[in-house]
Structure formats: structure tokens, C-alpha cells
GROMACS .gro file of C-alpha atoms in nm:
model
  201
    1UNK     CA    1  -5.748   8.833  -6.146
    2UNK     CA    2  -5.837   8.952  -5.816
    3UNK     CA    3  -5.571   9.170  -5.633
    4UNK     CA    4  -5.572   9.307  -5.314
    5UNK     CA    5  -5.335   9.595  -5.194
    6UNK     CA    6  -5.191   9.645  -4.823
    7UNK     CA    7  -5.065   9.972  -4.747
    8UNK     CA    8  -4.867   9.988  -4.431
    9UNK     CA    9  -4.868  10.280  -4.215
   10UNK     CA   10  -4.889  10.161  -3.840
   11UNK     CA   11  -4.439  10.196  -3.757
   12UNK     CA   12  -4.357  10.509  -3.625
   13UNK     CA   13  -3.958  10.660  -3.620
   14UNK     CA   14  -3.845  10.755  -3.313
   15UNK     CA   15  -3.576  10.969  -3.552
   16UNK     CA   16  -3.841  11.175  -3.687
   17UNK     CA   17  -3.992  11.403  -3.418
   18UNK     CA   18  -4.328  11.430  -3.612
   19UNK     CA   19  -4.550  11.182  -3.740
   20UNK     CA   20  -4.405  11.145  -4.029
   21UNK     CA   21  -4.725  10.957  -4.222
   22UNK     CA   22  -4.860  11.331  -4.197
   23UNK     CA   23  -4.561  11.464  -4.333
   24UNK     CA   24  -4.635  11.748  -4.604
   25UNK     CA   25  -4.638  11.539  -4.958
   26UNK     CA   26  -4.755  11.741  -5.292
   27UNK     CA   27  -5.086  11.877  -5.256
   28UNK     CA   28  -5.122  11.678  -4.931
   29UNK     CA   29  -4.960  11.440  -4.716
   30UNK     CA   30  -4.718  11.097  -4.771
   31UNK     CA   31  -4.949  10.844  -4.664
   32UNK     CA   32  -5.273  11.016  -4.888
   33UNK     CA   33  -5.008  11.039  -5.169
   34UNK     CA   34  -4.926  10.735  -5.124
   35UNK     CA   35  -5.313  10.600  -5.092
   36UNK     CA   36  -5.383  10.785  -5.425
   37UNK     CA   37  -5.098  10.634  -5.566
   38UNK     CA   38  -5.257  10.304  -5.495
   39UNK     CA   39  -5.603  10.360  -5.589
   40UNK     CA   40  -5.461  10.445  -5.948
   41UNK     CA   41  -5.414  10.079  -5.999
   42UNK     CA   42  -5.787   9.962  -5.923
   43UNK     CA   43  -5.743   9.668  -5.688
   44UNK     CA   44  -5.999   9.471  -5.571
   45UNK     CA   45  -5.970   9.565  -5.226
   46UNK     CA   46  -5.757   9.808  -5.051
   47UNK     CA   47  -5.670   9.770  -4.659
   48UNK     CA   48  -5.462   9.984  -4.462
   49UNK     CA   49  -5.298   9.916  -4.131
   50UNK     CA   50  -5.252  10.194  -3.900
   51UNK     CA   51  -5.104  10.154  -3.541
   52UNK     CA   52  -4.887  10.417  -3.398
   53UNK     CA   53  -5.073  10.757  -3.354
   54UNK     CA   54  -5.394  10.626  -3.534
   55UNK     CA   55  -5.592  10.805  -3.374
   56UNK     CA   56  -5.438  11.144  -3.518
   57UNK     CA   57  -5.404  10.998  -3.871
   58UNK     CA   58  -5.733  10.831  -3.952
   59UNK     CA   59  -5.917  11.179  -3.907
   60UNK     CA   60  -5.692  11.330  -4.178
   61UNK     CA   61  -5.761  11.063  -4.442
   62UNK     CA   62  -5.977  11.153  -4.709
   63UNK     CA   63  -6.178  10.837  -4.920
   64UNK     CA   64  -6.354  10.884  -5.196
   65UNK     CA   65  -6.543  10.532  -5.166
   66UNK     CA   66  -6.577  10.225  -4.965
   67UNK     CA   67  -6.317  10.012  -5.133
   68UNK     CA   68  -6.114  10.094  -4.866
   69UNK     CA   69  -6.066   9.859  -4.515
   70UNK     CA   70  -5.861  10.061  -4.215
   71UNK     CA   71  -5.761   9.834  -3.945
   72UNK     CA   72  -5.545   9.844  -3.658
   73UNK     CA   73  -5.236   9.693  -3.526
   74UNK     CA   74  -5.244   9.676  -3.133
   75UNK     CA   75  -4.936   9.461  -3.164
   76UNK     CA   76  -4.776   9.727  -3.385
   77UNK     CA   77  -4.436   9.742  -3.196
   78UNK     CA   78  -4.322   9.394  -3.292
   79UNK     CA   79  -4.236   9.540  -3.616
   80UNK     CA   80  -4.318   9.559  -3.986
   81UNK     CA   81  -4.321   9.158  -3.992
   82UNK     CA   82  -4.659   9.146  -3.751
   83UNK     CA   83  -4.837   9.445  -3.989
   84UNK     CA   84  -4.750   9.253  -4.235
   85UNK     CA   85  -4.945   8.973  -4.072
   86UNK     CA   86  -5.228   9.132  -3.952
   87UNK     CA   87  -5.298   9.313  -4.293
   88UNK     CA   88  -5.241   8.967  -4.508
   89UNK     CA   89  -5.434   8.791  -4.248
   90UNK     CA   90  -5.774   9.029  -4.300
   91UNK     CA   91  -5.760   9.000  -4.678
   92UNK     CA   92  -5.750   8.654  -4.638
   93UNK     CA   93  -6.050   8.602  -4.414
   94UNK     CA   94  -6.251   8.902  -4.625
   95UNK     CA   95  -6.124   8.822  -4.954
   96UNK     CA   96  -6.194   8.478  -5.076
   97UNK     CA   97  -6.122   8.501  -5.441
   98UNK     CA   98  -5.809   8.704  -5.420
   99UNK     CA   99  -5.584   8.581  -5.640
  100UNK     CA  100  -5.239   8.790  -5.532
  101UNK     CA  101  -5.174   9.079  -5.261
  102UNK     CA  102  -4.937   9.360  -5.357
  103UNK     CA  103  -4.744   9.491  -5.002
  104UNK     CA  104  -4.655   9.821  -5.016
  105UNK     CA  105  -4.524  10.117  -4.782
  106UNK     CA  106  -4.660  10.433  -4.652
  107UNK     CA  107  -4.348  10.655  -4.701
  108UNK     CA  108  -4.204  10.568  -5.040
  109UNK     CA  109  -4.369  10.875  -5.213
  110UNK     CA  110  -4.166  10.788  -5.506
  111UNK     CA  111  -4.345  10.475  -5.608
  112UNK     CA  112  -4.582  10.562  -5.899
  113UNK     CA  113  -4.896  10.377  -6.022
  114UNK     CA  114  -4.708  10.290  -6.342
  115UNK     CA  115  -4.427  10.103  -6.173
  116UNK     CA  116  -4.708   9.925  -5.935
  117UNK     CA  117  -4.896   9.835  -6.258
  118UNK     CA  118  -4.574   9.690  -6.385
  119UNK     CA  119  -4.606   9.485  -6.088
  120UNK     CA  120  -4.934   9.309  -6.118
  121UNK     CA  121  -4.896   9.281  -6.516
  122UNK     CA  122  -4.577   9.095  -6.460
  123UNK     CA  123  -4.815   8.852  -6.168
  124UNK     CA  124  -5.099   8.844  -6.431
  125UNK     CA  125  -4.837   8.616  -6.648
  126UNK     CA  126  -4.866   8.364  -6.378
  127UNK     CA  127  -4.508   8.294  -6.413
  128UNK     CA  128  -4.356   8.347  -6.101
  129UNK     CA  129  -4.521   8.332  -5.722
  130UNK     CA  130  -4.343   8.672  -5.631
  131UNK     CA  131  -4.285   8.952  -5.809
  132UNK     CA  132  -4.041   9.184  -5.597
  133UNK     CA  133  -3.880   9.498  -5.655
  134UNK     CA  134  -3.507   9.487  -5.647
  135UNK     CA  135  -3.225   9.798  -5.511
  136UNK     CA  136  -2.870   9.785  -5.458
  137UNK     CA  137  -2.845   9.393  -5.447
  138UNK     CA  138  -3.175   9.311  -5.316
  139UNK     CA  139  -3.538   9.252  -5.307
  140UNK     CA  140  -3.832   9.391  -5.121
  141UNK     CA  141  -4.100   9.568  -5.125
  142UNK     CA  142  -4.339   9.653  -5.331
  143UNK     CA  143  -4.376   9.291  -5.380
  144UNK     CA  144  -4.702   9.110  -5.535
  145UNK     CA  145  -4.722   8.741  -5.335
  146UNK     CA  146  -4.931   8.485  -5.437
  147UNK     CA  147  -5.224   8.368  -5.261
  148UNK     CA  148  -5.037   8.032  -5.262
  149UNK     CA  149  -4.793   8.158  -4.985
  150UNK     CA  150  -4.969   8.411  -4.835
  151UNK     CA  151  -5.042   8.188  -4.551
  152UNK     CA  152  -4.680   8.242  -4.481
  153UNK     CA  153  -4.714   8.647  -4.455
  154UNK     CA  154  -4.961   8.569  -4.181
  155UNK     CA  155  -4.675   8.391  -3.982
  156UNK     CA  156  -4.479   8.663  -3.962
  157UNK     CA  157  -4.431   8.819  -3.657
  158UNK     CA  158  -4.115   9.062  -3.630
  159UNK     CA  159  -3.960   9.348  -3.754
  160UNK     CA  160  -3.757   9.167  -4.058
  161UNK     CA  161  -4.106   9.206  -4.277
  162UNK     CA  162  -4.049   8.924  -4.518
  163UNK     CA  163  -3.707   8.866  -4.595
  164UNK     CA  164  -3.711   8.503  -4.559
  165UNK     CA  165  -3.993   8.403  -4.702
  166UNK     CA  166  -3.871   8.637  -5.019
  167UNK     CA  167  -3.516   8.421  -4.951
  168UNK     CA  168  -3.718   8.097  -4.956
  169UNK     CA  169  -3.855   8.158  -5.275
  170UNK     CA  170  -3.586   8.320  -5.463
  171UNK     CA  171  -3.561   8.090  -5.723
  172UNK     CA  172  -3.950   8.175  -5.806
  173UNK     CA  173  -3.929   8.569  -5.782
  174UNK     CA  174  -3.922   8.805  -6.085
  175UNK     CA  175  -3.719   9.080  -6.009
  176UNK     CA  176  -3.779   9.453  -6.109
  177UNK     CA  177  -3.603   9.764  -6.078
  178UNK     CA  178  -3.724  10.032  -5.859
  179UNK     CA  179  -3.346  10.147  -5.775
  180UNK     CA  180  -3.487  10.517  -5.837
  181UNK     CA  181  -3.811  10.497  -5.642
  182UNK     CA  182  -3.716  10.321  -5.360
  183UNK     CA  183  -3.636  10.624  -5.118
  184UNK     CA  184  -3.698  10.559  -4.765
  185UNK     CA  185  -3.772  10.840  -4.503
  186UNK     CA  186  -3.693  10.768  -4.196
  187UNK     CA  187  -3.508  11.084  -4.081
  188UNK     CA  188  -3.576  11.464  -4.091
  189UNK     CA  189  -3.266  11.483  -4.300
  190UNK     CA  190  -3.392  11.214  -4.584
  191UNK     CA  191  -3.742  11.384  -4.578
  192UNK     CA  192  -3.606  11.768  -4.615
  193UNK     CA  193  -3.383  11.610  -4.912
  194UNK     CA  194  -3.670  11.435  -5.082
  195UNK     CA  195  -3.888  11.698  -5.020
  196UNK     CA  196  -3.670  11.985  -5.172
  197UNK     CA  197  -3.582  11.813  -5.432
  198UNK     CA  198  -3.916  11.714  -5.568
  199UNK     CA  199  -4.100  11.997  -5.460
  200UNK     CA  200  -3.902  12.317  -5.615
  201UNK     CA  201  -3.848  12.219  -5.965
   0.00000   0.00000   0.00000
């Protein structure tokens, strides 16, 4: 099957101070960490959407081929919903055999490549449209859509992402458990947490 991966990286949080895509992550930084992360699984293609300080983030990125498609979001502001659009939208007019895109973030640095592998083996079964990953009593992303209803990603246009297209379908989503991996940063505080604990043991 052909699967594409979006990475998205173009919000930025007026909580942080810093950009926090370049935020110090392992050997490098959370949105190469998490761009490695992704590469582990071998998709097809591989687009990320940058928008808020792009210009200081692209020049830090480091590929190590050309599966990779960088785009901007001009229209970043209106929220995760409208990256969402504009990154679903290019796969779909540059991908024509892609059979499911997996939606991911740019600052879960938790997420492995095992748990996104779990992902698109779970798609591969063809049995459900959407597999999502599910925390404290709900289900986002990560999420693997089919291409089916990916014409309904490109609709999106605000900063609810795709909630209700995950609660239109929710009697044809497959449901896994990232409870553990699922740590958002969206304050100095979460990121000095996460960062000391995963970084001095």
C-alpha cells in the first residue's frame, strides 16, 4: 500500500517564548526527532508543513534524500484544522496512488516508529477507514485516514484539527493506545519536565 506521512510543524505557542520546533531534543532538536522518527517507517512520501518562523526552521533541517516535500502555510493562524488541509490537500494532488495518510505532530517526541508502524499495520488490514490513537477518553492524532475521506481533511479549516470528522466516523475507527506517548509541549514547564526526565537517566 502506498502511505503518505504529514508532519505538522507550522503552529507556534505564544506560551513558549522560543520556537519551540527548535527546542533541544536528544542529539538534536523536536521537530528533526520527530522527522527521524518518521522516516523509520518508510512512507511513500513525506511532506511537512511549516508556517510560523519558517524561515528560521527550514535552514536547521537536515535531509538525507528527496523523499521529503516542505511546504508552507500562509494561512497558518487559522489553526491546526487549515495545516491539516493544506498538507492533505498536496498529497492528494502529488500523490495519486496513495492509498492512506498518517497525520502526525511536530512536538510529541514520545511517539516512536514502532507505535507508528502499529499504525499502518493495523490500516494494511483494510478493516477500518481510521485508525486513531486513543488518551484519557479520546481519539486523535497520530491517526492513519483513508484516502476515501481524505477529501474531508482538505475541508478543514480551523483550529479543532479533525475532531469531527474522527466523530463522524467513530463507528469505523480502530482505536490504539498511545496513553504514554502522547505528551504535548506546549509550555516551558511541560518541555523542562519532558526534557529532564528523558534526558538524565
Amino acid at each position: 500500500m502506498n502511505i503518505a506521512v504529514v508532519v505538522l510543524a507550522a503552529g507556534q505557542s505564544s506560551r513558549m517564548g522560543k520556537i519551540k520546533q527548535l527546542l533541544p531534543w536528544k542529539d538534536s532538536f523536536l521537530l528533526q526527532h520527530a522527522l527521524r522518527t518518521v522516516k523509520e517507517v518508510d512512507p511513500d512520501q513525506l511532506v511537512l508543513v511549516l508556517g510560523a518562523n519558517s524561515d528560521k526552521i527550514r535552514p536547521m533541517l537536515h535531509f538525507d534524500d528527496e523523499t521529503y516535500d516542505v511546504i508552507e502555510n500562509p494561512t497558518w493562524e487559522k489553526g491546526l484544522g487549515n495545516s491539516i488541509s493544506i498538507g492533505v490537500g498536496h498529497v492528494l494532488s502529488t500523490n495519486h496512488a496513495v492509498d492512506g495518510i498518517l497525520i502526525c505532530l511536530g512536538d510529541q517526541p514520545l511517539i516512536t516508529s514502532v507505535y507508528l508502524q502499529r499504525l499502518i499495520d493495523q490500516f494494511k488490514t483494510k478493516k477500518y477507514s481510521i485508525i486513531a490513537s486513543s488518551y484519557t477518553n479520546r481519539v486523535g492524532v497520530p491517526a492513519i485516514f483513508n484516502r476515501s475521506i481524505c477529501h474531508e481533511l482538505v475541508q478543514l479549516n480551523s483550529d479543532t484539527g479533525a475532531k469531527d470528522i474522527l466523530l463522524a466516523y467513530k463507528d469505523d475507527i480502530l482505536r490504539l493506545d498511545a496513553q504514554e506517548l502522547l505528551e504535548d509541549i506546549d509550555t516551558p514547564e511541560e518541555y523542562e519536565k519532558l526534557y529532564q526526565r528523558f534526558h538524565n537517566t
